[in-house]
C-alpha positions as a Markdown table, in Angstrom:
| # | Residue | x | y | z |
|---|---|---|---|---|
| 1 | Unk | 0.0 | 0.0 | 0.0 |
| 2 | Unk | 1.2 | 3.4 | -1.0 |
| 3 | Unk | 1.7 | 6.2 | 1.3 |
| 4 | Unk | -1.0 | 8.9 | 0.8 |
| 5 | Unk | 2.0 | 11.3 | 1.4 |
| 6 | Unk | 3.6 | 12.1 | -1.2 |
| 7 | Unk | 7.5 | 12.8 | -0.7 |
| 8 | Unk | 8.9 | 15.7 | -2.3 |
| 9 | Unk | 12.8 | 17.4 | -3.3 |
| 10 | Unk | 12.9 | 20.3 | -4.6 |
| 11 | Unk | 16.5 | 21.0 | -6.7 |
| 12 | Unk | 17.2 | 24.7 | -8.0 |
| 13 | Unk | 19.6 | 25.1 | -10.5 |
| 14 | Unk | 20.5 | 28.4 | -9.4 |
| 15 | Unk | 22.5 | 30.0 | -12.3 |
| 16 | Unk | 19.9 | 29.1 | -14.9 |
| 17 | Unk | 17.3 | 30.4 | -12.3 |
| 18 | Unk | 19.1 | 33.9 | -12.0 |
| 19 | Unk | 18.8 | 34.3 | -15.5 |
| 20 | Unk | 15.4 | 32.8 | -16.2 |
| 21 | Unk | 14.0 | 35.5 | -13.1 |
| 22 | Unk | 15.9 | 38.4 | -15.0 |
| 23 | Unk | 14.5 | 37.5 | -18.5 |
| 24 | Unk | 11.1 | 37.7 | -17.3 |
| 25 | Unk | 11.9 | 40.8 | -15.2 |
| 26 | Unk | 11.0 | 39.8 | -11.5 |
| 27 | Unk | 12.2 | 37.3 | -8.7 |
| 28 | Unk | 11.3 | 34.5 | -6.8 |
| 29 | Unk | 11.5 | 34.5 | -2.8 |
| 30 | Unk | 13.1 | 31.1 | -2.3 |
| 31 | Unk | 11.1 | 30.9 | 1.0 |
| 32 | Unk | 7.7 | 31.5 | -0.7 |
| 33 | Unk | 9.3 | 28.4 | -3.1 |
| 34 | Unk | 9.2 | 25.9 | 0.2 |
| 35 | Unk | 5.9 | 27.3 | 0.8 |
| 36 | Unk | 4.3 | 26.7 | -2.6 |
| 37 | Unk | 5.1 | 22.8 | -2.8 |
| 38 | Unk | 4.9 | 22.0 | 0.3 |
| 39 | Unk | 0.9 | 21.0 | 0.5 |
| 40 | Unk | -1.1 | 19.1 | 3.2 |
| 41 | Unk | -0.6 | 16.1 | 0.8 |
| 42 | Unk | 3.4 | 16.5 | 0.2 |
| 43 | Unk | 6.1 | 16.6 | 3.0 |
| 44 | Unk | 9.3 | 18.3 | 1.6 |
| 45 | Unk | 11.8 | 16.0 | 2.4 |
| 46 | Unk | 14.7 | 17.8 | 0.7 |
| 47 | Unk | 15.4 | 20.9 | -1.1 |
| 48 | Unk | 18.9 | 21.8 | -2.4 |
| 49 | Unk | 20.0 | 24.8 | -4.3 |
| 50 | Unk | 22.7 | 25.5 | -6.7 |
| 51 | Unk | 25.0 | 28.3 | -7.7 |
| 52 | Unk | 28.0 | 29.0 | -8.6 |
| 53 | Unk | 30.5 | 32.0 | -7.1 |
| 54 | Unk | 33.3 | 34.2 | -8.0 |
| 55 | Unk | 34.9 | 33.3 | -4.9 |
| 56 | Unk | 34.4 | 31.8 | -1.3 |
| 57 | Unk | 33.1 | 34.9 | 0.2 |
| 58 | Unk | 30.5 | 35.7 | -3.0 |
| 59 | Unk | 26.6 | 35.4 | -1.9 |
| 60 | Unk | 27.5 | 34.6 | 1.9 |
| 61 | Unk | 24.6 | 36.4 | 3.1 |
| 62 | Unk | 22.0 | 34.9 | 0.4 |
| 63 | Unk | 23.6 | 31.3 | 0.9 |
| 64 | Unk | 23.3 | 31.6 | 5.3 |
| 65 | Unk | 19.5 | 32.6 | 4.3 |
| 66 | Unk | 19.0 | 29.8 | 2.0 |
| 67 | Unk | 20.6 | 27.3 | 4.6 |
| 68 | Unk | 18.5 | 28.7 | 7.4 |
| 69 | Unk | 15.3 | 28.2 | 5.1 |
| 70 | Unk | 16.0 | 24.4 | 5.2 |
| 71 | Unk | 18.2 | 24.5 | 1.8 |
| 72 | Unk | 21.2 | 22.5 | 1.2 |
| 73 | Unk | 23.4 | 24.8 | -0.6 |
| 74 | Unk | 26.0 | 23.3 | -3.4 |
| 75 | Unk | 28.2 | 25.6 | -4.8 |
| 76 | Unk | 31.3 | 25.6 | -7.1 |
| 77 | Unk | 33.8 | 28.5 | -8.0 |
| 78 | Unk | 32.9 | 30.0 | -11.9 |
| 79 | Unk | 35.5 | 29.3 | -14.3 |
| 80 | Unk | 36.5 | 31.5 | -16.7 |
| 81 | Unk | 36.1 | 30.6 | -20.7 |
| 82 | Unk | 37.2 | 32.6 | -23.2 |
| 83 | Unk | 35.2 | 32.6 | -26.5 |
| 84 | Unk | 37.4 | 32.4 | -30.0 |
| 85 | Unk | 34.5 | 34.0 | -32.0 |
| 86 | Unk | 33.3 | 36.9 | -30.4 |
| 87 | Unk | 36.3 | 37.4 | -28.2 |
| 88 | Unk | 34.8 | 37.8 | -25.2 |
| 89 | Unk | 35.3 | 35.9 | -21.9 |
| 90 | Unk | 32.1 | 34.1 | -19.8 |
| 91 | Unk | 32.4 | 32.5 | -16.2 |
| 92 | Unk | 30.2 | 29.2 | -15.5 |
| 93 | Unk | 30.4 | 26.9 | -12.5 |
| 94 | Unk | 28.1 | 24.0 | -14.3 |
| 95 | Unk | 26.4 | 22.2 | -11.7 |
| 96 | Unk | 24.2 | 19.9 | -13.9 |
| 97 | Unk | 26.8 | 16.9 | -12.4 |
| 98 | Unk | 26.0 | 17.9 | -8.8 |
| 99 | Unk | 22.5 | 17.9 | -9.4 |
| 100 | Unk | 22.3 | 14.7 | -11.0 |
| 101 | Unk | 24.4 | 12.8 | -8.1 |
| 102 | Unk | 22.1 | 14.3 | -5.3 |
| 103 | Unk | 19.4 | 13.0 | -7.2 |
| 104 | Unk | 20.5 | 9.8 | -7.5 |
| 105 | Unk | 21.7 | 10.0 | -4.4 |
| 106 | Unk | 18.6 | 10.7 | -2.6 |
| 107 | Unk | 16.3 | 8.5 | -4.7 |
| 108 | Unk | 14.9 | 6.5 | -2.0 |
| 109 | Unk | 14.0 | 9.2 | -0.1 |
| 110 | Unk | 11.3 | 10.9 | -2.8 |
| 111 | Unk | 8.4 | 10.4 | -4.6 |
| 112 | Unk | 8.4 | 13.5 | -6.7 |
| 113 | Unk | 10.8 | 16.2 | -8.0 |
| 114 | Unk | 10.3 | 19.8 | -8.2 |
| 115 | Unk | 13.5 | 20.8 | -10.8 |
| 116 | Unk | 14.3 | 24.4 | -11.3 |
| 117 | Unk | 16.1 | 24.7 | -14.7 |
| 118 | Unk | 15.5 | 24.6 | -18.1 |
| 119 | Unk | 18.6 | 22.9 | -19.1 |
| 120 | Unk | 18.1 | 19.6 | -22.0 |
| 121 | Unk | 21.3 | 18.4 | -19.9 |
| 122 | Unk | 18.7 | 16.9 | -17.4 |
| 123 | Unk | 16.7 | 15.3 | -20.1 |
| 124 | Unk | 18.2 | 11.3 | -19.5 |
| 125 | Unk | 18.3 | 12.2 | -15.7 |
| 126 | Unk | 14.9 | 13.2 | -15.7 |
| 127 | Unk | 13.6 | 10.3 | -18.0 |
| 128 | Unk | 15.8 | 7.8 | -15.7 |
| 129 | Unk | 13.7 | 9.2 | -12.4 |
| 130 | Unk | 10.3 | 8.8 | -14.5 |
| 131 | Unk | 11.3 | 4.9 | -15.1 |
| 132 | Unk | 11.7 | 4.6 | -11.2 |
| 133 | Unk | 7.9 | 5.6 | -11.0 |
| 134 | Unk | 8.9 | 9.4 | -9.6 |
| 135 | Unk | 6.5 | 12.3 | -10.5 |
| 136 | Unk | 8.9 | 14.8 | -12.3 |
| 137 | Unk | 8.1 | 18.8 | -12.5 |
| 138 | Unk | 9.9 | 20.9 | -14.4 |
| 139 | Unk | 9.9 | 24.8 | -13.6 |
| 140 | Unk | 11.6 | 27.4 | -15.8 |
| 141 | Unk | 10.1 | 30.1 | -18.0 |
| 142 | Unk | 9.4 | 30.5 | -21.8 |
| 143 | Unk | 12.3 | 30.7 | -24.1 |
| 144 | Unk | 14.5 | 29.6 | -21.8 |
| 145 | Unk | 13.5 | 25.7 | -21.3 |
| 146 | Unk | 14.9 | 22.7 | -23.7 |
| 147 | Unk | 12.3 | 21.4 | -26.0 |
| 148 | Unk | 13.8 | 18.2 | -24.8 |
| 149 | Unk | 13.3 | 18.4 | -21.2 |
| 150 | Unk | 10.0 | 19.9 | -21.2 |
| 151 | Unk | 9.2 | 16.5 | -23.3 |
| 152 | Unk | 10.8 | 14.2 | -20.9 |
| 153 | Unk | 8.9 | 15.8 | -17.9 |
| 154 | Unk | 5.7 | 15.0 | -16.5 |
| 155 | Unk | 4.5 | 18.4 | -15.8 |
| 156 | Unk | 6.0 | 21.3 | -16.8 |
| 157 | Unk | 5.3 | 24.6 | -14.8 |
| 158 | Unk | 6.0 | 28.3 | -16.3 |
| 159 | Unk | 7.3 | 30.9 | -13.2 |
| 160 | Unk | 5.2 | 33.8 | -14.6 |
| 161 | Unk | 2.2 | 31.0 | -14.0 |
| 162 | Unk | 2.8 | 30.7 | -10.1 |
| 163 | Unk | 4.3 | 34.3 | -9.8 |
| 164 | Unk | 2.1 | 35.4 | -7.6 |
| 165 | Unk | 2.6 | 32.7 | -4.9 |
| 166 | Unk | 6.5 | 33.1 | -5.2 |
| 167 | Unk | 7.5 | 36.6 | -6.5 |
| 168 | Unk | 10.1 | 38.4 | -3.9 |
| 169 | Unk | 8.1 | 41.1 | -2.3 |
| 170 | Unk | 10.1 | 44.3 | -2.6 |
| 171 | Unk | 10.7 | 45.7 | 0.9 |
Protein backbone atom coordinates (compact mmCIF):
# COMPACT_ATOMS: atom_id res chain seq x y z
CA UNK A 1 0.00 0.00 0.00
CA UNK A 2 1.18 3.39 -0.98
CA UNK A 3 1.71 6.20 1.35
CA UNK A 4 -1.04 8.92 0.80
CA UNK A 5 2.01 11.26 1.44
CA UNK A 6 3.61 12.07 -1.18
CA UNK A 7 7.54 12.79 -0.74
CA UNK A 8 8.93 15.71 -2.34
CA UNK A 9 12.81 17.35 -3.29
CA UNK A 10 12.90 20.30 -4.57
CA UNK A 11 16.47 21.03 -6.70
CA UNK A 12 17.19 24.69 -8.04
CA UNK A 13 19.65 25.10 -10.49
CA UNK A 14 20.50 28.41 -9.38
CA UNK A 15 22.49 29.99 -12.31
CA UNK A 16 19.89 29.08 -14.85
CA UNK A 17 17.35 30.43 -12.31
CA UNK A 18 19.10 33.94 -12.01
CA UNK A 19 18.84 34.28 -15.55
CA UNK A 20 15.36 32.75 -16.23
CA UNK A 21 14.04 35.46 -13.09
CA UNK A 22 15.92 38.37 -14.97
CA UNK A 23 14.48 37.47 -18.47
CA UNK A 24 11.05 37.68 -17.29
CA UNK A 25 11.92 40.77 -15.20
CA UNK A 26 11.03 39.82 -11.47
CA UNK A 27 12.16 37.32 -8.73
CA UNK A 28 11.34 34.50 -6.79
CA UNK A 29 11.52 34.49 -2.78
CA UNK A 30 13.09 31.08 -2.26
CA UNK A 31 11.09 30.92 1.00
CA UNK A 32 7.71 31.50 -0.72
CA UNK A 33 9.29 28.35 -3.07
CA UNK A 34 9.25 25.85 0.19
CA UNK A 35 5.88 27.27 0.82
CA UNK A 36 4.27 26.68 -2.60
CA UNK A 37 5.13 22.79 -2.76
CA UNK A 38 4.89 22.03 0.30
CA UNK A 39 0.92 20.95 0.45
CA UNK A 40 -1.09 19.12 3.22
CA UNK A 41 -0.58 16.11 0.75
CA UNK A 42 3.38 16.49 0.24
CA UNK A 43 6.07 16.59 3.03
CA UNK A 44 9.29 18.26 1.59
CA UNK A 45 11.78 16.04 2.39
CA UNK A 46 14.72 17.78 0.69
CA UNK A 47 15.43 20.93 -1.12
CA UNK A 48 18.93 21.76 -2.41
CA UNK A 49 20.05 24.82 -4.34
CA UNK A 50 22.72 25.45 -6.74
CA UNK A 51 24.97 28.34 -7.72
CA UNK A 52 28.02 28.96 -8.58
CA UNK A 53 30.47 31.98 -7.08
CA UNK A 54 33.28 34.24 -7.97
CA UNK A 55 34.87 33.26 -4.87
CA UNK A 56 34.40 31.76 -1.35
CA UNK A 57 33.09 34.92 0.23
CA UNK A 58 30.52 35.69 -2.97
CA UNK A 59 26.63 35.37 -1.91
CA UNK A 60 27.47 34.62 1.92
CA UNK A 61 24.56 36.40 3.08
CA UNK A 62 22.00 34.88 0.42
CA UNK A 63 23.58 31.31 0.87
CA UNK A 64 23.32 31.62 5.29
CA UNK A 65 19.50 32.60 4.29
CA UNK A 66 19.01 29.79 2.02
CA UNK A 67 20.61 27.26 4.58
CA UNK A 68 18.50 28.74 7.42
CA UNK A 69 15.30 28.21 5.10
CA UNK A 70 15.99 24.40 5.20
CA UNK A 71 18.17 24.53 1.77
CA UNK A 72 21.19 22.47 1.21
CA UNK A 73 23.36 24.81 -0.58
CA UNK A 74 25.99 23.25 -3.38
CA UNK A 75 28.24 25.59 -4.76
CA UNK A 76 31.31 25.64 -7.10
CA UNK A 77 33.82 28.54 -8.01
CA UNK A 78 32.94 30.02 -11.86
CA UNK A 79 35.50 29.29 -14.27
CA UNK A 80 36.47 31.55 -16.66
CA UNK A 81 36.12 30.57 -20.70
CA UNK A 82 37.21 32.62 -23.18
CA UNK A 83 35.19 32.56 -26.49
CA UNK A 84 37.42 32.43 -29.97
CA UNK A 85 34.45 33.96 -31.97
CA UNK A 86 33.26 36.86 -30.36
CA UNK A 87 36.32 37.38 -28.22
CA UNK A 88 34.79 37.76 -25.18
CA UNK A 89 35.27 35.91 -21.88
CA UNK A 90 32.10 34.11 -19.79
CA UNK A 91 32.38 32.53 -16.21
CA UNK A 92 30.23 29.25 -15.54
CA UNK A 93 30.42 26.93 -12.53
CA UNK A 94 28.12 23.96 -14.28
CA UNK A 95 26.39 22.16 -11.74
CA UNK A 96 24.20 19.86 -13.91
CA UNK A 97 26.81 16.86 -12.43
CA UNK A 98 25.96 17.93 -8.82
CA UNK A 99 22.51 17.93 -9.38
CA UNK A 100 22.25 14.67 -10.95
CA UNK A 101 24.42 12.76 -8.13
CA UNK A 102 22.09 14.30 -5.31
CA UNK A 103 19.44 13.02 -7.16
CA UNK A 104 20.45 9.83 -7.50
CA UNK A 105 21.69 10.03 -4.40
CA UNK A 106 18.64 10.69 -2.61
CA UNK A 107 16.28 8.54 -4.71
CA UNK A 108 14.87 6.51 -2.02
CA UNK A 109 14.00 9.20 -0.14
CA UNK A 110 11.30 10.89 -2.77
CA UNK A 111 8.35 10.42 -4.64
CA UNK A 112 8.37 13.50 -6.68
CA UNK A 113 10.77 16.24 -8.02
CA UNK A 114 10.31 19.82 -8.20
CA UNK A 115 13.51 20.84 -10.84
CA UNK A 116 14.35 24.38 -11.35
CA UNK A 117 16.08 24.70 -14.74
CA UNK A 118 15.50 24.64 -18.08
CA UNK A 119 18.59 22.88 -19.05
CA UNK A 120 18.12 19.63 -22.00
CA UNK A 121 21.33 18.35 -19.86
CA UNK A 122 18.65 16.92 -17.43
CA UNK A 123 16.68 15.33 -20.10
CA UNK A 124 18.21 11.32 -19.48
CA UNK A 125 18.35 12.20 -15.73
CA UNK A 126 14.91 13.16 -15.73
CA UNK A 127 13.57 10.33 -18.03
CA UNK A 128 15.81 7.81 -15.69
CA UNK A 129 13.69 9.19 -12.39
CA UNK A 130 10.31 8.82 -14.50
CA UNK A 131 11.27 4.87 -15.13
CA UNK A 132 11.70 4.62 -11.24
CA UNK A 133 7.90 5.60 -10.95
CA UNK A 134 8.87 9.40 -9.62
CA UNK A 135 6.55 12.26 -10.54
CA UNK A 136 8.92 14.82 -12.26
CA UNK A 137 8.09 18.76 -12.47
CA UNK A 138 9.90 20.88 -14.36
CA UNK A 139 9.87 24.80 -13.63
CA UNK A 140 11.61 27.43 -15.82
CA UNK A 141 10.07 30.07 -18.04
CA UNK A 142 9.39 30.45 -21.78
CA UNK A 143 12.32 30.73 -24.13
CA UNK A 144 14.50 29.59 -21.83
CA UNK A 145 13.53 25.71 -21.29
CA UNK A 146 14.85 22.67 -23.75
CA UNK A 147 12.31 21.35 -26.02
CA UNK A 148 13.82 18.16 -24.79
CA UNK A 149 13.26 18.41 -21.24
CA UNK A 150 9.99 19.88 -21.22
CA UNK A 151 9.23 16.53 -23.26
CA UNK A 152 10.76 14.24 -20.95
CA UNK A 153 8.89 15.76 -17.91
CA UNK A 154 5.69 14.98 -16.51
CA UNK A 155 4.53 18.40 -15.79
CA UNK A 156 6.01 21.33 -16.82
CA UNK A 157 5.29 24.63 -14.78
CA UNK A 158 5.96 28.28 -16.29
CA UNK A 159 7.34 30.90 -13.21
CA UNK A 160 5.16 33.84 -14.62
CA UNK A 161 2.23 30.98 -14.00
CA UNK A 162 2.80 30.67 -10.05
CA UNK A 163 4.29 34.30 -9.84
CA UNK A 164 2.06 35.40 -7.61
CA UNK A 165 2.56 32.65 -4.90
CA UNK A 166 6.46 33.09 -5.18
CA UNK A 167 7.51 36.59 -6.51
CA UNK A 168 10.08 38.44 -3.89
CA UNK A 169 8.07 41.10 -2.26
CA UNK A 170 10.13 44.29 -2.58
CA UNK A 171 10.69 45.71 0.88
Amino acid sequence: MKNSMNRLSIFVDGNNMFYAQQKNGWFFDPRRVLEYFNKPEVKLINAFWYTGLKDPQDQRGFRDALISLGYTVRTKILKEYYDDVSGRYSQKANLDIEIVVDMFNTVDQYDEVVLFSGDGDFERAIELLRSKNTHITVVSTEGMIARELRNATDQYVDLNDIRDQIEKAEY
